[in-house]
CSV table of C-alpha atoms in Angstrom, one decimal:
chain,number,residue,atom,x,y,z
P,13,UNK,CA,-61.9,-11.8,135.9
P,14,UNK,CA,-58.7,-13.4,134.8
P,15,UNK,CA,-55.4,-11.1,133.9
P,16,UNK,CA,-55.0,-11.4,130.0
P,17,UNK,CA,-52.2,-10.0,128.0
P,18,UNK,CA,-54.3,-6.9,127.0
P,19,UNK,CA,-55.7,-5.7,130.3
P,20,UNK,CA,-54.6,-2.1,131.6
P,21,UNK,CA,-54.2,-1.1,134.7
P,22,UNK,CA,-56.2,2.1,134.3
P,23,UNK,CA,-59.6,1.4,135.0
P,24,UNK,CA,-60.8,4.7,134.6
P,25,UNK,CA,-59.5,8.3,133.6
P,26,UNK,CA,-61.1,11.3,132.6
P,27,UNK,CA,-60.1,13.6,129.6
P,28,UNK,CA,-57.4,15.5,131.0
P,29,UNK,CA,-55.7,12.8,133.0
P,30,UNK,CA,-56.2,14.7,136.5
P,31,UNK,CA,-58.6,12.0,137.7
P,32,UNK,CA,-57.2,7.8,137.2
P,33,UNK,CA,-58.7,4.9,138.8
P,34,UNK,CA,-55.4,2.1,138.9
P,35,UNK,CA,-55.8,-1.3,139.8
P,36,UNK,CA,-52.4,-1.7,141.8
P,37,UNK,CA,-51.6,-5.3,141.4
P,38,UNK,CA,-52.3,-5.2,137.6
P,39,UNK,CA,-50.0,-1.8,137.4
P,40,UNK,CA,-47.3,-4.1,138.4
P,41,UNK,CA,-47.9,-7.4,136.7
P,42,UNK,CA,-48.3,-5.5,133.3
P,43,UNK,CA,-45.0,-3.5,133.9
P,44,UNK,CA,-43.2,-7.0,134.0
P,45,UNK,CA,-43.7,-7.4,130.2
P,46,UNK,CA,-43.2,-5.3,127.1
P,47,UNK,CA,-45.4,-4.7,124.2
P,48,UNK,CA,-44.0,-7.7,122.0
P,49,UNK,CA,-43.8,-9.9,125.1
P,50,UNK,CA,-46.4,-9.1,127.6
P,51,UNK,CA,-46.7,-10.8,131.1
P,52,UNK,CA,-49.8,-12.9,131.6
P,53,UNK,CA,-49.7,-14.2,134.9
P,54,UNK,CA,-50.9,-12.7,138.0
P,55,UNK,CA,-49.3,-11.1,141.2
P,56,UNK,CA,-50.5,-12.6,144.5
P,57,UNK,CA,-52.6,-9.7,146.6
P,58,UNK,CA,-54.2,-9.3,149.6
P,59,UNK,CA,-58.1,-9.3,149.7
P,60,UNK,CA,-59.5,-5.8,148.6
P,61,UNK,CA,-60.6,-3.9,151.6
P,62,UNK,CA,-64.7,-3.8,152.2
P,63,UNK,CA,-64.6,-1.3,154.8
P,64,UNK,CA,-62.8,2.2,156.0
P,65,UNK,CA,-60.5,1.9,158.7
P,66,UNK,CA,-61.3,2.6,162.3
P,67,UNK,CA,-61.2,6.2,163.0
P,68,UNK,CA,-58.2,7.6,165.2
P,69,UNK,CA,-59.4,11.1,164.9
P,70,UNK,CA,-59.7,13.0,168.4
P,71,UNK,CA,-62.9,13.2,169.7
P,72,UNK,CA,-63.1,15.5,172.7
P,73,UNK,CA,-62.4,19.2,172.2
P,74,UNK,CA,-59.4,19.4,174.3
P,75,UNK,CA,-57.8,16.6,172.2
P,76,UNK,CA,-58.5,18.6,168.9
P,77,UNK,CA,-57.1,21.4,170.5
P,78,UNK,CA,-53.7,19.3,170.9
P,79,UNK,CA,-53.7,18.0,167.3
P,80,UNK,CA,-54.4,21.7,166.1
P,81,UNK,CA,-51.3,23.0,168.1
P,82,UNK,CA,-49.0,20.0,166.2
P,83,UNK,CA,-50.5,21.6,162.9
P,84,UNK,CA,-49.4,24.9,164.1
P,85,UNK,CA,-45.9,23.9,165.2
P,86,UNK,CA,-45.3,22.1,161.6
P,87,UNK,CA,-45.3,18.4,162.8
P,88,UNK,CA,-48.5,17.7,160.7
P,89,UNK,CA,-48.9,19.3,157.4
P,90,UNK,CA,-52.1,21.1,156.3
P,91,UNK,CA,-53.9,18.9,153.9
P,92,UNK,CA,-52.6,19.3,150.2
P,93,UNK,CA,-55.8,18.2,148.5
P,94,UNK,CA,-59.1,19.5,149.7
P,95,UNK,CA,-61.6,17.4,150.8
P,96,UNK,CA,-63.9,18.6,147.9
P,97,UNK,CA,-61.2,17.7,145.2
P,98,UNK,CA,-61.0,14.0,146.7
P,99,UNK,CA,-65.0,13.8,146.5
P,100,UNK,CA,-65.3,15.4,143.2
P,101,UNK,CA,-63.0,12.8,141.9
P,102,UNK,CA,-64.5,9.7,143.4
P,103,UNK,CA,-67.7,11.1,142.2
P,104,UNK,CA,-66.5,11.2,138.5
P,105,UNK,CA,-65.6,7.8,138.4
P,106,UNK,CA,-68.8,6.2,140.2
P,107,UNK,CA,-70.5,8.2,137.4
P,108,UNK,CA,-68.6,6.5,134.9
P,109,UNK,CA,-70.3,3.4,136.1
P,110,UNK,CA,-67.7,1.7,138.2
P,111,UNK,CA,-69.2,0.0,141.5
P,112,UNK,CA,-66.0,-1.9,142.3
P,113,UNK,CA,-63.0,0.0,142.4
P,114,UNK,CA,-60.7,-2.7,141.3
P,115,UNK,CA,-60.1,-5.8,139.4
P,116,UNK,CA,-60.3,-9.2,140.8
P,117,UNK,CA,-57.4,-10.2,142.6
P,118,UNK,CA,-55.6,-13.6,142.8
P,119,UNK,CA,-55.1,-13.8,146.7
P,120,UNK,CA,-53.7,-16.1,149.0
P,121,UNK,CA,-54.0,-16.9,153.0
P,122,UNK,CA,-50.5,-16.1,153.4
P,123,UNK,CA,-50.8,-12.8,151.5
P,124,UNK,CA,-53.8,-11.6,153.2
P,125,UNK,CA,-51.9,-9.9,155.9
P,126,UNK,CA,-48.7,-9.2,154.1
P,127,UNK,CA,-46.8,-10.6,157.1
P,128,UNK,CA,-44.9,-13.6,157.5
P,129,UNK,CA,-45.2,-14.3,153.5
P,130,UNK,CA,-42.1,-15.3,152.1
P,131,UNK,CA,-42.8,-15.2,148.6
P,132,UNK,CA,-39.0,-14.6,148.1
P,133,UNK,CA,-38.5,-10.9,148.3
P,134,UNK,CA,-38.9,-10.5,152.3
P,135,UNK,CA,-35.4,-11.9,153.4
P,136,UNK,CA,-33.2,-9.2,150.9
P,137,UNK,CA,-32.2,-6.4,153.7
P,138,UNK,CA,-31.0,-9.2,156.4
P,139,UNK,CA,-29.2,-10.7,153.6
P,140,UNK,CA,-27.6,-7.4,152.6
P,141,UNK,CA,-26.6,-7.1,156.4
P,142,UNK,CA,-25.3,-10.6,156.9
P,143,UNK,CA,-23.5,-11.5,153.2
P,144,UNK,CA,-19.7,-11.4,153.4
P,145,UNK,CA,-19.1,-14.1,150.6
P,146,UNK,CA,-17.5,-13.0,147.4
P,147,UNK,CA,-20.3,-13.3,144.6
P,148,UNK,CA,-19.4,-15.9,142.0
P,149,UNK,CA,-21.2,-17.0,138.5
P,150,UNK,CA,-22.0,-20.7,138.0
P,151,UNK,CA,-23.0,-21.7,134.4
P,152,UNK,CA,-25.5,-25.0,134.0
P,153,UNK,CA,-26.3,-27.2,131.2
P,154,UNK,CA,-24.3,-25.6,128.5
P,155,UNK,CA,-25.5,-27.9,125.7
P,156,UNK,CA,-29.1,-26.1,125.8
P,157,UNK,CA,-30.2,-23.1,124.0
P,158,UNK,CA,-28.0,-20.4,125.0
P,159,UNK,CA,-28.9,-16.8,126.5
P,160,UNK,CA,-26.8,-14.1,127.9
P,161,UNK,CA,-26.9,-12.7,131.4
P,162,UNK,CA,-24.4,-9.5,132.6
P,163,UNK,CA,-23.2,-9.3,136.2
P,164,UNK,CA,-21.2,-6.5,137.4
P,165,UNK,CA,-19.6,-6.4,140.6
P,166,UNK,CA,-20.8,-3.4,142.6
P,167,UNK,CA,-18.8,-3.5,145.8
P,168,UNK,CA,-15.1,-2.7,145.8
P,169,UNK,CA,-13.1,-2.3,142.4
P,170,UNK,CA,-15.5,-2.1,139.7
P,171,UNK,CA,-15.0,-4.9,137.2
P,172,UNK,CA,-16.8,-6.8,134.5
P,173,UNK,CA,-17.6,-10.6,135.1
P,174,UNK,CA,-17.7,-12.9,132.2
P,175,UNK,CA,-21.1,-12.8,130.4
P,176,UNK,CA,-22.9,-15.9,131.8
P,177,UNK,CA,-24.2,-18.7,129.4
P,178,UNK,CA,-27.4,-19.8,130.3
P,179,UNK,CA,-30.0,-22.3,129.2
P,180,UNK,CA,-33.8,-23.1,129.6
P,181,UNK,CA,-35.7,-24.3,131.5
P,182,UNK,CA,-32.8,-23.9,134.5
P,183,UNK,CA,-32.3,-20.6,135.8
P,184,UNK,CA,-28.7,-19.4,135.8
P,185,UNK,CA,-27.2,-19.5,139.4
P,186,UNK,CA,-25.6,-16.9,141.5
P,187,UNK,CA,-24.3,-17.2,144.7
P,188,UNK,CA,-25.2,-14.0,146.0
P,189,UNK,CA,-27.2,-11.4,144.5
P,190,UNK,CA,-26.3,-8.9,146.7
P,191,UNK,CA,-24.0,-6.1,145.5
P,192,UNK,CA,-24.0,-6.9,141.9
P,193,UNK,CA,-26.0,-4.8,139.3
P,194,UNK,CA,-27.4,-7.5,137.0
P,195,UNK,CA,-29.1,-7.0,133.7
P,196,UNK,CA,-31.5,-9.0,131.8
P,197,UNK,CA,-30.7,-7.5,128.1
P,198,UNK,CA,-33.5,-10.0,126.5
P,199,UNK,CA,-36.8,-9.1,125.0
P,200,UNK,CA,-38.4,-11.8,127.4
P,201,UNK,CA,-38.5,-12.3,130.9
P,202,UNK,CA,-36.1,-14.9,132.7
P,203,UNK,CA,-35.8,-16.5,135.8
P,204,UNK,CA,-32.6,-16.2,138.1
P,205,UNK,CA,-31.5,-18.6,140.8
P,206,UNK,CA,-29.4,-17.4,144.0
P,207,UNK,CA,-28.2,-20.5,146.1
P,208,UNK,CA,-27.7,-18.1,149.3
P,209,UNK,CA,-31.1,-17.0,149.0
P,210,UNK,CA,-32.4,-20.2,148.1
P,211,UNK,CA,-35.1,-18.3,145.9
P,212,UNK,CA,-35.8,-18.2,142.1
P,213,UNK,CA,-36.6,-14.9,141.1
P,214,UNK,CA,-38.4,-13.5,138.0
P,215,UNK,CA,-36.2,-10.6,135.9
P,216,UNK,CA,-38.4,-8.6,133.4
P,217,UNK,CA,-37.1,-8.2,129.8
P,218,UNK,CA,-34.4,-5.4,129.7
P,219,UNK,CA,-34.2,-4.8,133.0
P,220,UNK,CA,-31.2,-3.8,135.2
P,221,UNK,CA,-31.1,-4.3,138.9
P,222,UNK,CA,-29.0,-3.5,141.7
P,223,UNK,CA,-29.8,-5.5,145.1
P,224,UNK,CA,-28.0,-3.3,147.8
P,225,UNK,CA,-28.5,-0.3,150.5
P,226,UNK,CA,-28.3,3.1,149.2
P,227,UNK,CA,-24.8,4.0,151.0
P,228,UNK,CA,-21.7,6.0,150.0
P,229,UNK,CA,-19.8,3.1,148.6
P,230,UNK,CA,-22.9,1.4,146.7
P,231,UNK,CA,-23.8,5.1,145.2
P,232,UNK,CA,-20.0,5.4,143.8
P,233,UNK,CA,-20.0,2.1,142.4
P,234,UNK,CA,-23.8,2.6,140.9
P,235,UNK,CA,-22.4,5.6,139.1
P,236,UNK,CA,-19.4,3.8,137.4
P,237,UNK,CA,-21.6,0.7,136.3
P,238,UNK,CA,-24.3,3.2,134.8
P,239,UNK,CA,-22.0,5.1,132.6
P,240,UNK,CA,-20.5,1.3,131.6
P,241,UNK,CA,-23.6,0.0,130.7
P,242,UNK,CA,-25.2,3.2,129.3
P,243,UNK,CA,-22.0,4.2,127.5
P,244,UNK,CA,-23.8,6.1,124.6
P,245,UNK,CA,-25.8,9.2,124.8
P,246,UNK,CA,-29.5,8.8,123.6
P,247,UNK,CA,-31.5,11.8,122.2
P,248,UNK,CA,-32.2,13.4,125.6
P,249,UNK,CA,-29.7,11.7,127.9
P,250,UNK,CA,-26.2,11.7,128.7
P,251,UNK,CA,-24.1,8.5,128.9
P,252,UNK,CA,-25.3,7.3,132.3
P,253,UNK,CA,-28.1,9.7,132.8
P,254,UNK,CA,-32.1,8.8,133.1
P,255,UNK,CA,-35.2,10.3,131.7
P,256,UNK,CA,-37.2,9.4,134.7
P,257,UNK,CA,-36.0,8.8,138.3
P,258,UNK,CA,-38.4,7.9,140.9
P,259,UNK,CA,-38.2,7.7,144.6
P,260,UNK,CA,-39.7,5.8,147.4
P,261,UNK,CA,-37.6,6.8,150.5
P,262,UNK,CA,-37.9,5.0,153.9
P,263,UNK,CA,-39.4,8.0,155.6
P,264,UNK,CA,-39.6,7.6,159.3
P,265,UNK,CA,-42.8,7.5,160.8
P,266,UNK,CA,-44.7,5.8,163.8
P,267,UNK,CA,-46.4,3.3,162.2
P,268,UNK,CA,-43.3,1.8,160.2
P,269,UNK,CA,-41.4,1.9,163.5
P,270,UNK,CA,-44.1,-0.1,165.3
P,271,UNK,CA,-44.7,-2.6,162.7
P,272,UNK,CA,-40.7,-3.0,161.8
P,273,UNK,CA,-41.7,-3.6,158.1
P,274,UNK,CA,-38.6,-2.3,156.6
P,275,UNK,CA,-35.9,0.3,157.8
P,276,UNK,CA,-36.4,4.0,158.0
P,277,UNK,CA,-33.8,6.8,158.2
P,278,UNK,CA,-33.9,6.9,161.8
P,279,UNK,CA,-32.8,3.2,162.0
P,280,UNK,CA,-30.1,3.4,159.1
P,281,UNK,CA,-26.6,3.7,159.8
P,282,UNK,CA,-26.1,6.5,157.1
P,283,UNK,CA,-28.8,8.6,155.4
P,284,UNK,CA,-29.3,7.4,151.9
P,285,UNK,CA,-31.1,10.7,150.9
P,286,UNK,CA,-27.6,12.7,152.0
P,287,UNK,CA,-26.0,10.1,149.7
P,288,UNK,CA,-28.3,10.7,146.9
P,289,UNK,CA,-28.2,14.6,147.3
P,290,UNK,CA,-24.5,14.4,146.3
P,291,UNK,CA,-24.6,11.9,143.4
P,292,UNK,CA,-27.8,11.6,141.8
P,293,UNK,CA,-28.1,15.1,140.2
P,294,UNK,CA,-25.4,14.0,137.4
P,295,UNK,CA,-28.0,11.0,136.4
P,296,UNK,CA,-30.6,13.2,135.9
P,297,UNK,CA,-31.1,14.3,131.9
P,298,UNK,CA,-31.9,17.5,130.8
P,299,UNK,CA,-35.7,17.5,130.8
P,300,UNK,CA,-36.0,14.4,132.7
P,301,UNK,CA,-39.1,14.0,135.0
P,302,UNK,CA,-38.1,13.3,138.7
P,303,UNK,CA,-40.6,12.0,141.1
P,304,UNK,CA,-40.8,11.6,144.7
P,305,UNK,CA,-43.1,9.8,147.3
P,306,UNK,CA,-43.5,11.8,150.6
P,307,UNK,CA,-45.8,11.4,153.8
P,308,UNK,CA,-47.8,14.0,155.3
P,309,UNK,CA,-45.3,15.7,157.4
P,310,UNK,CA,-44.2,18.9,156.8
P,311,UNK,CA,-40.8,18.3,157.2
P,312,UNK,CA,-40.6,15.5,155.0
P,313,UNK,CA,-42.1,17.4,152.2
P,314,UNK,CA,-39.6,20.3,152.8
P,315,UNK,CA,-36.9,17.9,152.5
P,316,UNK,CA,-38.0,16.3,149.2
P,317,UNK,CA,-38.4,20.1,147.5
P,318,UNK,CA,-34.7,20.7,149.0
P,319,UNK,CA,-33.6,17.7,147.2
P,320,UNK,CA,-35.3,18.8,143.8
P,321,UNK,CA,-33.7,22.4,144.2
P,322,UNK,CA,-30.2,20.5,144.7
P,323,UNK,CA,-30.7,18.6,141.7
P,324,UNK,CA,-32.1,21.3,139.6
P,325,UNK,CA,-35.8,20.0,139.6
P,326,UNK,CA,-38.8,22.2,139.5
P,327,UNK,CA,-42.0,21.0,141.1
P,328,UNK,CA,-44.6,20.9,138.2
P,329,UNK,CA,-47.4,18.5,139.6
P,330,UNK,CA,-48.5,16.8,142.8
P,331,UNK,CA,-50.4,13.5,142.8
P,332,UNK,CA,-52.6,12.2,145.4
P,333,UNK,CA,-52.9,8.4,145.7
P,334,UNK,CA,-56.2,8.3,147.3
P,335,UNK,CA,-56.9,4.8,149.0
P,336,UNK,CA,-60.4,3.7,148.9
P,337,UNK,CA,-62.1,0.2,149.6
P,338,UNK,CA,-63.5,-1.8,146.8
P,339,UNK,CA,-66.6,0.2,147.0
P,340,UNK,CA,-65.4,3.5,146.5
P,341,UNK,CA,-65.1,4.5,149.9
P,342,UNK,CA,-62.0,6.9,151.3
P,343,UNK,CA,-59.9,4.4,153.9
P,344,UNK,CA,-60.2,7.3,156.3
P,345,UNK,CA,-62.4,10.4,156.8
P,346,UNK,CA,-61.0,12.9,153.7
P,347,UNK,CA,-61.2,15.3,156.5
P,348,UNK,CA,-59.2,13.6,159.0
P,349,UNK,CA,-55.9,15.2,160.4
P,350,UNK,CA,-54.5,12.5,162.2
P,351,UNK,CA,-54.5,9.9,159.3
P,352,UNK,CA,-55.5,11.0,155.9
P,353,UNK,CA,-56.8,8.7,153.2
P,354,UNK,CA,-53.8,9.6,150.8
P,355,UNK,CA,-50.1,10.0,150.1
P,356,UNK,CA,-48.6,12.5,148.0
P,357,UNK,CA,-46.1,12.3,145.2
P,358,UNK,CA,-44.1,15.0,144.1
P,359,UNK,CA,-43.3,15.3,140.5
P,360,UNK,CA,-40.6,17.6,139.0
P,361,UNK,CA,-38.8,18.5,135.7
P,362,UNK,CA,-35.2,19.3,135.2
P,363,UNK,CA,-35.2,22.5,133.7
P,364,UNK,CA,-31.9,22.4,131.6
P,365,UNK,CA,-33.9,22.4,128.3
P,366,UNK,CA,-36.5,24.6,126.7
P,367,UNK,CA,-39.8,24.0,128.1
P,368,UNK,CA,-41.4,24.2,124.5
P,369,UNK,CA,-39.7,21.1,124.0
P,370,UNK,CA,-42.2,19.3,126.6
P,371,UNK,CA,-45.4,21.3,125.8
P,372,UNK,CA,-48.1,21.8,128.8
P,373,UNK,CA,-46.4,19.3,131.1
P,374,UNK,CA,-43.2,21.7,131.0
P,375,UNK,CA,-44.9,24.5,132.8
P,376,UNK,CA,-43.9,25.9,136.0
P,377,UNK,CA,-46.3,27.9,137.5
P,378,UNK,CA,-48.7,26.4,140.1
P,379,UNK,CA,-48.2,22.7,140.4
P,380,UNK,CA,-50.9,20.6,138.7
P,381,UNK,CA,-53.0,18.4,141.1
P,382,UNK,CA,-53.7,15.1,139.7
P,383,UNK,CA,-55.5,12.2,141.7
P,384,UNK,CA,-54.6,8.7,141.4
P,385,UNK,CA,-57.0,6.3,143.2
P,386,UNK,CA,-56.6,2.8,143.9
P,387,UNK,CA,-57.6,0.1,146.4
P,388,UNK,CA,-54.7,-0.5,149.0
P,389,UNK,CA,-52.9,-3.9,148.6
P,390,UNK,CA,-50.0,-5.6,150.7
P,391,UNK,CA,-48.0,-3.2,152.9
P,392,UNK,CA,-45.6,-0.8,150.9
P,393,UNK,CA,-47.1,-2.0,147.9
P,394,UNK,CA,-47.6,1.3,145.9
P,395,UNK,CA,-49.2,1.5,142.4
P,396,UNK,CA,-46.3,0.9,139.8
P,397,UNK,CA,-46.4,4.3,137.7
P,398,UNK,CA,-45.2,3.5,134.6
P,399,UNK,CA,-48.3,3.9,132.6
P,400,UNK,CA,-48.9,7.2,134.0
P,401,UNK,CA,-45.4,8.8,133.6
P,402,UNK,CA,-44.8,7.5,129.9
P,403,UNK,CA,-47.3,9.8,128.4
P,404,UNK,CA,-45.3,12.9,130.0
P,405,UNK,CA,-42.0,11.7,128.6
P,406,UNK,CA,-40.8,13.1,125.3
P,407,UNK,CA,-40.3,9.6,123.8
P,408,UNK,CA,-42.4,7.1,125.7
P,409,UNK,CA,-40.8,4.2,123.6
P,410,UNK,CA,-37.4,5.2,124.0
P,411,UNK,CA,-36.5,6.1,127.3
P,412,UNK,CA,-34.3,5.4,130.4
P,413,UNK,CA,-36.0,5.0,133.9
P,414,UNK,CA,-34.6,4.4,137.4
P,415,UNK,CA,-36.3,3.6,140.4
P,416,UNK,CA,-34.9,4.0,143.8
P,417,UNK,CA,-35.7,2.2,147.0
P,418,UNK,CA,-37.9,-0.2,144.7
P,419,UNK,CA,-39.5,-3.2,145.6
P,420,UNK,CA,-40.2,-4.8,142.6
P,421,UNK,CA,-38.7,-4.8,138.9
P,422,UNK,CA,-40.1,-3.3,135.8
P,423,UNK,CA,-39.3,-4.0,132.3
P,424,UNK,CA,-36.9,-1.7,130.9
P,425,UNK,CA,-35.9,0.2,133.8
P,426,UNK,CA,-33.3,0.0,136.2
P,427,UNK,CA,-34.2,-0.7,139.8
P,428,UNK,CA,-32.0,0.1,143.2
P,429,UNK,CA,-32.6,-0.7,146.8
P,430,UNK,CA,-32.4,-3.4,149.5
P,431,UNK,CA,-35.8,-4.9,149.0
P,432,UNK,CA,-35.3,-4.4,145.1
P,433,UNK,CA,-36.8,-8.3,144.4
P,434,UNK,CA,-39.3,-8.1,147.3
P,435,UNK,CA,-42.2,-9.0,144.7
P,436,UNK,CA,-40.2,-10.8,142.0
P,437,UNK,CA,-39.9,-13.7,144.0
P,438,UNK,CA,-41.6,-16.9,142.2
P,439,UNK,CA,-43.6,-17.5,145.1
P,440,UNK,CA,-45.6,-14.2,144.6
P,441,UNK,CA,-46.8,-15.2,141.0
P,442,UNK,CA,-49.5,-17.7,139.7
P,443,UNK,CA,-50.8,-18.4,136.4
P,444,UNK,CA,-53.7,-16.0,135.7
P,445,UNK,CA,-56.1,-18.4,134.5
P,446,UNK,CA,-55.6,-20.7,137.2
């Protein structure tokens, strides 16, 4: 099946949207366009998983006892989603007639494992560490039709660069993308070329990004830039504020440390969550949705909830991204303790407005549980939540969104992180009809 302009990433959804089957590559590719100018290209992916992973659960009674002791000590969190709930959700999808749990994928031998495949975005973290050059903007071929780009310096003093005049088919050249807020104000996607990174990146319509670490200096500059680029209040947000904020922090865990795939908090010189704890609250609009990906460690969940409290955000929902094979089998045992087949997203709302403005989704009682089922893709590639979050917003056609620790851009959103262009490199994309 080739991607087409009308394909939705939602393959199945029950009546109350508590069980959803989502196609992960399509969730990202569809988020690269807007209704008037959708993206029809395909994102290169790994082949869908055919069989569950090998079990790492303890077998002997003594080993099981040691694991239970870790649960009792709080090092392992008890399951948030009962196995029966997970299995009932899978049964509902299968009852809907789904024999395959994902759409056809465009795959590459290089992308199969997710290791060693450049695609344009994997070098960004190293560039942030090594880059010392002063960013400059170059203008090319000024005789062709003119489009505009904005680039705002986010390091040192805050200043507006001149609006860059750029032309088709060449991409505007910037010596380095690091430490600059770059915005595409147009209703169509553009390509941006960095001579330092030696790569062309796809930048979706009406998107803005900052390729940088989340540090104290960068956070201060980000706040100033957000208020500069969003100077007017919207119906729900003050200048510089957002109606939806998504975080995918680099939580420290053993598998990440072994693989060395990306920096975790333990490896970072400064804790980005401490930085965000201080600055992010001022960017959360009254009634905004704030969501944070967590791990299955009890301490991680406690940290995320502490941040919610600091920002005036109340937990309203808990989502489980249940990972399955292409045939709908959980990737590991749903009753497993050492490894669980799902990741949890905590969803909260800033309670600075009357809850009546938001209907049922504004309730503050027991957190509602949702099951988002999807076949995993490349490492660290999560489903894009744009299609799932918009129905929860007051005005899904006019809102401001920010993703922090992002690994790809989204049309109409702001994105910030040291891997923010990871999956927007030209090498990750192919024509869907090919």
